[in-house]
Amino acid sequence: MPGDHASAELLAAMSSLLLSVRDAPLRFETDDVEHVRSIQSGIVDQLSDYILPRLVQLDAPLLAVVGGSTGAGKSTLVNSLVRERVTESGVLRPTTRSPVLVHHPDDAEWFRPDRILPDLPRTTEAGNQTYGLRLASTTNIPKGLAILDAPDVDSIDKGNRDLATQLLAAADLWLFVTSAARYADQVPWDHLRLAAERSTSVAVVLDRTSDEALMEVRGHLARMMTSRGLSDSPLFTVPECSLDADGLLPLEAVSSMIGWLQELAADPDARQMVVHRTLDGAVRQLVLRTHDVADAMDAQIEIAQTLDGAVEGPYRSVLEDVSARTADGTLLRGEILATWREFVGTGELLSSVEEKVSRIRDRFVGGMTGKRTRSTELVEATESALRSLLTERAEATAEQVARSWGTTDSGRAVLDAHPGLTRAAQDFRVRAERIVHDWRQGVDELVRAQGADKRMSGTFLALGAQGVAAAVMVVMLARDADPTTTDSTVAAGRKLLDAVFGADTVDELLDSVHTDLELRSAALFESEQLRFLTAVESPDSLKTHQAAVRESARRAEYARHADFLNGETTS
């Protein structure tokens, strides 16, 4: 027989189950995702509202939730069972917006907000105007028993229906109230089917039944109960009769039900048997439903892999494209080429650059007097071309990925939630300007370092560090270009650099500055790629969540067998 709380292993397993199911991402739109989300929500609610609080307090009062169809007379029945007007019924539908929990004054401690149904605020105000769980205490109800009047399961108000479902899932015992006119309705029986599947203890009350219909309806109802796995559930009948001045049914009409509830409340073993059966069934059913959530995550993982693939390919390609276009000569046109030609001179180059030292010096002497030099203009033109290249490719790649995502429902949903993804980031141009500027400074520093022992040469002095750096950048832009189609002045630039550093050093220098530009560009585009990847859960993350859900379900089933089926508990 269970003690006053469950084992630490079972409590830990249920807590782990709650966290893993609650945190399982189901953000992508699939054909059945709404159904699975509702399963997920139901698991979390039942663990939070009932299973965990009940496992911690197995000796808490038995909670009997009264539920059923609209107009079945639930509130009147509750008042009549308690023999006091504790809950209000109404003429207008839907009614019972604020569920009423009736308990003995000595049991009030069990129903604090941090215990059963913790998400429902507590109130003691009468009526249906204040949302919350209304607590009503009376000595007319025995200690060890609490009765909760729930909203209609088939209410026209969705909030009422959802609340009714939540409350029924928190019941140790469900008193299902129906009438001769409503006993075959589909919606209540859907709830009864779920109750039978999770072995919830159920008692059925056939209310407002005339003497003429009693035998026929009772017999049909009993057969329906048997066919739906409820053959062991008590079936009470309440005849159609007048209410007294307090709106209560005659005592003789409900005496058998009152006696049954009082016997249940007075017998700790019987109460524990009801709780044990309901808890075991609830845990068993939750484990099965948890596997449904884990299985549904296969579709989530597949979508994440598709979306990820639509991102990784284009951004890998854009880096390859930037790498190629910054070395194949395609940027050497327009302003860069015009400025470069002026930089090296438009006439036929002599075989010895040294013979032109004084002429080259004249071109750059303006830099000593604060005037703009050709090298300054060349550097600015180069930076501008690189910024434009990076920005254009960022915009094109973002549009390409967005178009690909837009071909799927899940992708469109993500884009709707993150409309900025259809373009490059708003600050991309600023960041591109910064990395190009930093790269250019790196070229300057590298040139100075490489030319430390060359600075007294005539060519280095004539060009200056900035001029040499400018030449390095332009020659790098045509490093892999076809010499037969490249502007002849680029070859002159390479000859100039060879004269300063030597051919081997120039090769290393060009490789170094190009690699530096590639790395800086990669970091820039990585941040763009992350904008897409962080907007969705990654496949690896989803697989981790799925494994956690499956493992928590396995642990929960193992702990259930150890605690419930083997009868192992702690006192």
PDB file of N, CA, C and O in Angstrom, residues 405-450:
ATOM      1  N   TRP A 405      13.700  29.245 -48.767  1.00  0.00           N
ATOM      2  CA  TRP A 405      12.852  28.998 -47.600  1.00  0.00           C
ATOM      3  C   TRP A 405      11.388  29.252 -47.926  1.00  0.00           C
ATOM      4  O   TRP A 405      10.499  28.579 -47.405  1.00  0.00           O
ATOM      5  N   GLY A 406      11.142  30.222 -48.787  1.00  0.00           N
ATOM      6  CA  GLY A 406       9.775  30.589 -49.115  1.00  0.00           C
ATOM      7  C   GLY A 406       9.020  29.542 -49.896  1.00  0.00           C
ATOM      8  O   GLY A 406       7.802  29.666 -50.083  1.00  0.00           O
ATOM      9  N   THR A 407       9.693  28.486 -50.326  1.00  0.00           N
ATOM     10  CA  THR A 407       9.007  27.423 -51.070  1.00  0.00           C
ATOM     11  C   THR A 407       8.342  26.417 -50.145  1.00  0.00           C
ATOM     12  O   THR A 407       7.657  25.506 -50.617  1.00  0.00           O
ATOM     13  N   THR A 408       8.555  26.534 -48.824  1.00  0.00           N
ATOM     14  CA  THR A 408       7.940  25.607 -47.873  1.00  0.00           C
ATOM     15  C   THR A 408       7.106  26.391 -46.863  1.00  0.00           C
ATOM     16  O   THR A 408       7.398  27.557 -46.567  1.00  0.00           O
ATOM     17  N   ASP A 409       6.096  25.738 -46.311  1.00  0.00           N
ATOM     18  CA  ASP A 409       5.251  26.382 -45.300  1.00  0.00           C
ATOM     19  C   ASP A 409       6.067  26.766 -44.076  1.00  0.00           C
ATOM     20  O   ASP A 409       5.908  27.864 -43.531  1.00  0.00           O
ATOM     21  N   SER A 410       6.930  25.862 -43.637  1.00  0.00           N
ATOM     22  CA  SER A 410       7.733  26.140 -42.442  1.00  0.00           C
ATOM     23  C   SER A 410       8.687  27.298 -42.685  1.00  0.00           C
ATOM     24  O   SER A 410       8.855  28.164 -41.833  1.00  0.00           O
ATOM     25  N   GLY A 411       9.316  27.307 -43.876  1.00  0.00           N
ATOM     26  CA  GLY A 411      10.229  28.395 -44.194  1.00  0.00           C
ATOM     27  C   GLY A 411       9.519  29.727 -44.264  1.00  0.00           C
ATOM     28  O   GLY A 411      10.020  30.744 -43.770  1.00  0.00           O
ATOM     29  N   ARG A 412       8.324  29.734 -44.884  1.00  0.00           N
ATOM     30  CA  ARG A 412       7.560  30.988 -44.965  1.00  0.00           C
ATOM     31  C   ARG A 412       7.170  31.476 -43.577  1.00  0.00           C
ATOM     32  O   ARG A 412       7.174  32.687 -43.303  1.00  0.00           O
ATOM     33  N   ALA A 413       6.832  30.555 -42.686  1.00  0.00           N
ATOM     34  CA  ALA A 413       6.467  30.960 -41.322  1.00  0.00           C
ATOM     35  C   ALA A 413       7.642  31.623 -40.617  1.00  0.00           C
ATOM     36  O   ALA A 413       7.475  32.616 -39.900  1.00  0.00           O
ATOM     37  N   VAL A 414       8.844  31.092 -40.829  1.00  0.00           N
ATOM     38  CA  VAL A 414      10.034  31.694 -40.218  1.00  0.00           C
ATOM     39  C   VAL A 414      10.287  33.078 -40.814  1.00  0.00           C
ATOM     40  O   VAL A 414      10.588  34.039 -40.093  1.00  0.00           O
ATOM     41  N   LEU A 415      10.157  33.191 -42.125  1.00  0.00           N
ATOM     42  CA  LEU A 415      10.376  34.487 -42.774  1.00  0.00           C
ATOM     43  C   LEU A 415       9.337  35.510 -42.333  1.00  0.00           C
ATOM     44  O   LEU A 415       9.656  36.694 -42.168  1.00  0.00           O
ATOM     45  N   ASP A 416       8.102  35.070 -42.137  1.00  0.00           N
ATOM     46  CA  ASP A 416       7.071  35.990 -41.647  1.00  0.00           C
ATOM     47  C   ASP A 416       7.417  36.507 -40.255  1.00  0.00           C
ATOM     48  O   ASP A 416       7.145  37.661 -39.919  1.00  0.00           O
ATOM     49  N   ALA A 417       8.015  35.620 -39.456  1.00  0.00           N
ATOM     50  CA  ALA A 417       8.388  36.019 -38.093  1.00  0.00           C
ATOM     51  C   ALA A 417       9.669  36.844 -38.074  1.00  0.00           C
ATOM     52  O   ALA A 417       9.906  37.593 -37.125  1.00  0.00           O
ATOM     53  N   HIS A 418      10.500  36.714 -39.123  1.00  0.00           N
ATOM     54  CA  HIS A 418      11.772  37.444 -39.206  1.00  0.00           C
ATOM     55  C   HIS A 418      11.888  38.080 -40.591  1.00  0.00           C
ATOM     56  O   HIS A 418      12.695  37.640 -41.426  1.00  0.00           O
ATOM     57  N   PRO A 419      11.096  39.111 -40.870  1.00  0.00           N
ATOM     58  CA  PRO A 419      11.083  39.693 -42.222  1.00  0.00           C
ATOM     59  C   PRO A 419      12.425  40.258 -42.658  1.00  0.00           C
ATOM     60  O   PRO A 419      12.692  40.371 -43.857  1.00  0.00           O
ATOM     61  N   GLY A 420      13.295  40.605 -41.724  1.00  0.00           N
ATOM     62  CA  GLY A 420      14.593  41.158 -42.082  1.00  0.00           C
ATOM     63  C   GLY A 420      15.513  40.172 -42.767  1.00  0.00           C
ATOM     64  O   GLY A 420      16.532  40.564 -43.348  1.00  0.00           O
ATOM     65  N   LEU A 421      15.156  38.877 -42.728  1.00  0.00           N
ATOM     66  CA  LEU A 421      16.023  37.866 -43.326  1.00  0.00           C
ATOM     67  C   LEU A 421      16.029  37.922 -44.845  1.00  0.00           C
ATOM     68  O   LEU A 421      16.900  37.321 -45.483  1.00  0.00           O
ATOM     69  N   THR A 422      15.073  38.589 -45.462  1.00  0.00           N
ATOM     70  CA  THR A 422      15.041  38.651 -46.918  1.00  0.00           C
ATOM     71  C   THR A 422      16.104  39.585 -47.476  1.00  0.00           C
ATOM     72  O   THR A 422      16.323  39.620 -48.689  1.00  0.00           O
ATOM     73  N   ARG A 423      16.749  40.342 -46.616  1.00  0.00           N
ATOM     74  CA  ARG A 423      17.831  41.250 -47.013  1.00  0.00           C
ATOM     75  C   ARG A 423      19.042  41.003 -46.115  1.00  0.00           C
ATOM     76  O   ARG A 423      18.952  40.344 -45.079  1.00  0.00           O
ATOM     77  N   ALA A 424      20.172  41.534 -46.529  1.00  0.00           N
ATOM     78  CA  ALA A 424      21.333  41.512 -45.642  1.00  0.00           C
ATOM     79  C   ALA A 424      21.016  42.330 -44.401  1.00  0.00           C
ATOM     80  O   ALA A 424      20.098  43.165 -44.391  1.00  0.00           O
ATOM     81  N   ALA A 425      21.763  42.096 -43.343  1.00  0.00           N
ATOM     82  CA  ALA A 425      21.533  42.828 -42.091  1.00  0.00           C
ATOM     83  C   ALA A 425      21.661  44.329 -42.322  1.00  0.00           C
ATOM     84  O   ALA A 425      22.443  44.781 -43.173  1.00  0.00           O
ATOM     85  N   GLN A 426      20.891  45.096 -41.573  1.00  0.00           N
ATOM     86  CA  GLN A 426      20.885  46.544 -41.760  1.00  0.00           C
ATOM     87  C   GLN A 426      22.268  47.164 -41.580  1.00  0.00           C
ATOM     88  O   GLN A 426      22.599  48.149 -42.226  1.00  0.00           O
ATOM     89  N   ASP A 427      23.067  46.565 -40.705  1.00  0.00           N
ATOM     90  CA  ASP A 427      24.385  47.143 -40.448  1.00  0.00           C
ATOM     91  C   ASP A 427      25.483  46.454 -41.258  1.00  0.00           C
ATOM     92  O   ASP A 427      26.675  46.641 -40.977  1.00  0.00           O
ATOM     93  N   PHE A 428      25.086  45.663 -42.261  1.00  0.00           N
ATOM     94  CA  PHE A 428      26.107  44.922 -43.005  1.00  0.00           C
ATOM     95  C   PHE A 428      27.072  45.861 -43.703  1.00  0.00           C
ATOM     96  O   PHE A 428      28.288  45.651 -43.673  1.00  0.00           O
ATOM     97  N   ARG A 429      26.572  46.909 -44.349  1.00  0.00           N
ATOM     98  CA  ARG A 429      27.454  47.813 -45.081  1.00  0.00           C
ATOM     99  C   ARG A 429      28.480  48.446 -44.144  1.00  0.00           C
ATOM    100  O   ARG A 429      29.658  48.585 -44.505  1.00  0.00           O
ATOM    101  N   VAL A 430      28.040  48.811 -42.949  1.00  0.00           N
ATOM    102  CA  VAL A 430      28.963  49.414 -41.979  1.00  0.00           C
ATOM    103  C   VAL A 430      30.024  48.409 -41.572  1.00  0.00           C
ATOM    104  O   VAL A 430      31.218  48.722 -41.483  1.00  0.00           O
ATOM    105  N   ARG A 431      29.588  47.163 -41.310  1.00  0.00           N
ATOM    106  CA  ARG A 431      30.558  46.137 -40.904  1.00  0.00           C
ATOM    107  C   ARG A 431      31.491  45.774 -42.054  1.00  0.00           C
ATOM    108  O   ARG A 431      32.680  45.498 -41.837  1.00  0.00           O
ATOM    109  N   ALA A 432      30.971  45.783 -43.281  1.00  0.00           N
ATOM    110  CA  ALA A 432      31.833  45.515 -44.438  1.00  0.00           C
ATOM    111  C   ALA A 432      32.887  46.607 -44.573  1.00  0.00           C
ATOM    112  O   ALA A 432      34.061  46.338 -44.868  1.00  0.00           O
ATOM    113  N   GLU A 433      32.470  47.843 -44.371  1.00  0.00           N
ATOM    114  CA  GLU A 433      33.414  48.963 -44.433  1.00  0.00           C
ATOM    115  C   GLU A 433      34.504  48.798 -43.378  1.00  0.00           C
ATOM    116  O   GLU A 433      35.693  49.055 -43.641  1.00  0.00           O
ATOM    117  N   ARG A 434      34.120  48.348 -42.198  1.00  0.00           N
ATOM    118  CA  ARG A 434      35.092  48.180 -41.119  1.00  0.00           C
ATOM    119  C   ARG A 434      36.086  47.078 -41.429  1.00  0.00           C
ATOM    120  O   ARG A 434      37.292  47.254 -41.247  1.00  0.00           O
ATOM    121  N   ILE A 435      35.606  45.937 -41.927  1.00  0.00           N
ATOM    122  CA  ILE A 435      36.562  44.836 -42.156  1.00  0.00           C
ATOM    123  C   ILE A 435      37.484  45.151 -43.332  1.00  0.00           C
ATOM    124  O   ILE A 435      38.660  44.772 -43.323  1.00  0.00           O
ATOM    125  N   VAL A 436      36.994  45.851 -44.340  1.00  0.00           N
ATOM    126  CA  VAL A 436      37.865  46.241 -45.450  1.00  0.00           C
ATOM    127  C   VAL A 436      38.906  47.243 -44.975  1.00  0.00           C
ATOM    128  O   VAL A 436      40.088  47.158 -45.342  1.00  0.00           O
ATOM    129  N   HIS A 437      38.476  48.203 -44.157  1.00  0.00           N
ATOM    130  CA  HIS A 437      39.419  49.192 -43.619  1.00  0.00           C
ATOM    131  C   HIS A 437      40.478  48.503 -42.753  1.00  0.00           C
ATOM    132  O   HIS A 437      41.683  48.803 -42.861  1.00  0.00           O
ATOM    133  N   ASP A 438      40.032  47.562 -41.896  1.00  0.00           N
ATOM    134  CA  ASP A 438      40.984  46.848 -41.041  1.00  0.00           C
ATOM    135  C   ASP A 438      41.935  45.998 -41.877  1.00  0.00           C
ATOM    136  O   ASP A 438      43.125  45.887 -41.555  1.00  0.00           O
ATOM    137  N   TRP A 439      41.393  45.396 -42.931  1.00  0.00           N
ATOM    138  CA  TRP A 439      42.261  44.600 -43.815  1.00  0.00           C
ATOM    139  C   TRP A 439      43.315  45.480 -44.466  1.00  0.00           C
ATOM    140  O   TRP A 439      44.494  45.114 -44.533  1.00  0.00           O
ATOM    141  N   ARG A 440      42.900  46.654 -44.947  1.00  0.00           N
ATOM    142  CA  ARG A 440      43.855  47.563 -45.570  1.00  0.00           C
ATOM    143  C   ARG A 440      44.932  47.983 -44.590  1.00  0.00           C
ATOM    144  O   ARG A 440      46.126  48.061 -44.947  1.00  0.00           O
ATOM    145  N   GLN A 441      44.561  48.234 -43.352  1.00  0.00           N
ATOM    146  CA  GLN A 441      45.573  48.575 -42.344  1.00  0.00           C
ATOM    147  C   GLN A 441      46.524  47.401 -42.124  1.00  0.00           C
ATOM    148  O   GLN A 441      47.718  47.601 -41.910  1.00  0.00           O
ATOM    149  N   GLY A 442      45.963  46.196 -42.172  1.00  0.00           N
ATOM    150  CA  GLY A 442      46.818  45.016 -42.042  1.00  0.00           C
ATOM    151  C   GLY A 442      47.810  44.914 -43.171  1.00  0.00           C
ATOM    152  O   GLY A 442      48.958  44.506 -42.976  1.00  0.00           O
ATOM    153  N   VAL A 443      47.369  45.277 -44.387  1.00  0.00           N
ATOM    154  CA  VAL A 443      48.298  45.282 -45.528  1.00  0.00           C
ATOM    155  C   VAL A 443      49.412  46.296 -45.286  1.00  0.00           C
ATOM    156  O   VAL A 443      50.598  46.013 -45.527  1.00  0.00           O
ATOM    157  N   ASP A 444      49.045  47.483 -44.813  1.00  0.00           N
ATOM    158  CA  ASP A 444      50.054  48.509 -44.511  1.00  0.00           C
ATOM    159  C   ASP A 444      51.094  47.981 -43.526  1.00  0.00           C
ATOM    160  O   ASP A 444      52.310  48.143 -43.714  1.00  0.00           O
ATOM    161  N   GLU A 445      50.600  47.340 -42.446  1.00  0.00           N
ATOM    162  CA  GLU A 445      51.523  46.846 -41.408  1.00  0.00           C
ATOM    163  C   GLU A 445      52.412  45.735 -41.953  1.00  0.00           C
ATOM    164  O   GLU A 445      53.614  45.662 -41.638  1.00  0.00           O
ATOM    165  N   LEU A 446      51.828  44.872 -42.779  1.00  0.00           N
ATOM    166  CA  LEU A 446      52.618  43.780 -43.339  1.00  0.00           C
ATOM    167  C   LEU A 446      53.690  44.302 -44.291  1.00  0.00           C
ATOM    168  O   LEU A 446      54.832  43.819 -44.303  1.00  0.00           O
ATOM    169  N   VAL A 447      53.324  45.301 -45.080  1.00  0.00           N
ATOM    170  CA  VAL A 447      54.295  45.898 -45.997  1.00  0.00           C
ATOM    171  C   VAL A 447      55.444  46.525 -45.218  1.00  0.00           C
ATOM    172  O   VAL A 447      56.621  46.372 -45.568  1.00  0.00           O
ATOM    173  N   ARG A 448      55.107  47.228 -44.161  1.00  0.00           N
ATOM    174  CA  ARG A 448      56.171  47.849 -43.353  1.00  0.00           C
ATOM    175  C   ARG A 448      57.077  46.796 -42.732  1.00  0.00           C
ATOM    176  O   ARG A 448      58.297  46.956 -42.658  1.00  0.00           O
ATOM    177  N   ALA A 449      56.453  45.704 -42.250  1.00  0.00           N
ATOM    178  CA  ALA A 449      57.253  44.648 -41.634  1.00  0.00           C
ATOM    179  C   ALA A 449      58.149  43.964 -42.669  1.00  0.00           C
ATOM    180  O   ALA A 449      59.341  43.720 -42.423  1.00  0.00           O
ATOM    181  N   GLN A 450      57.579  43.679 -43.843  1.00  0.00           N
ATOM    182  CA  GLN A 450      58.361  43.008 -44.886  1.00  0.00           C
ATOM    183  C   GLN A 450      59.437  43.929 -45.454  1.00  0.00           C
ATOM    184  O   GLN A 450      60.487  43.467 -45.894  1.00  0.00           O
TER     185      GLN A 450
END
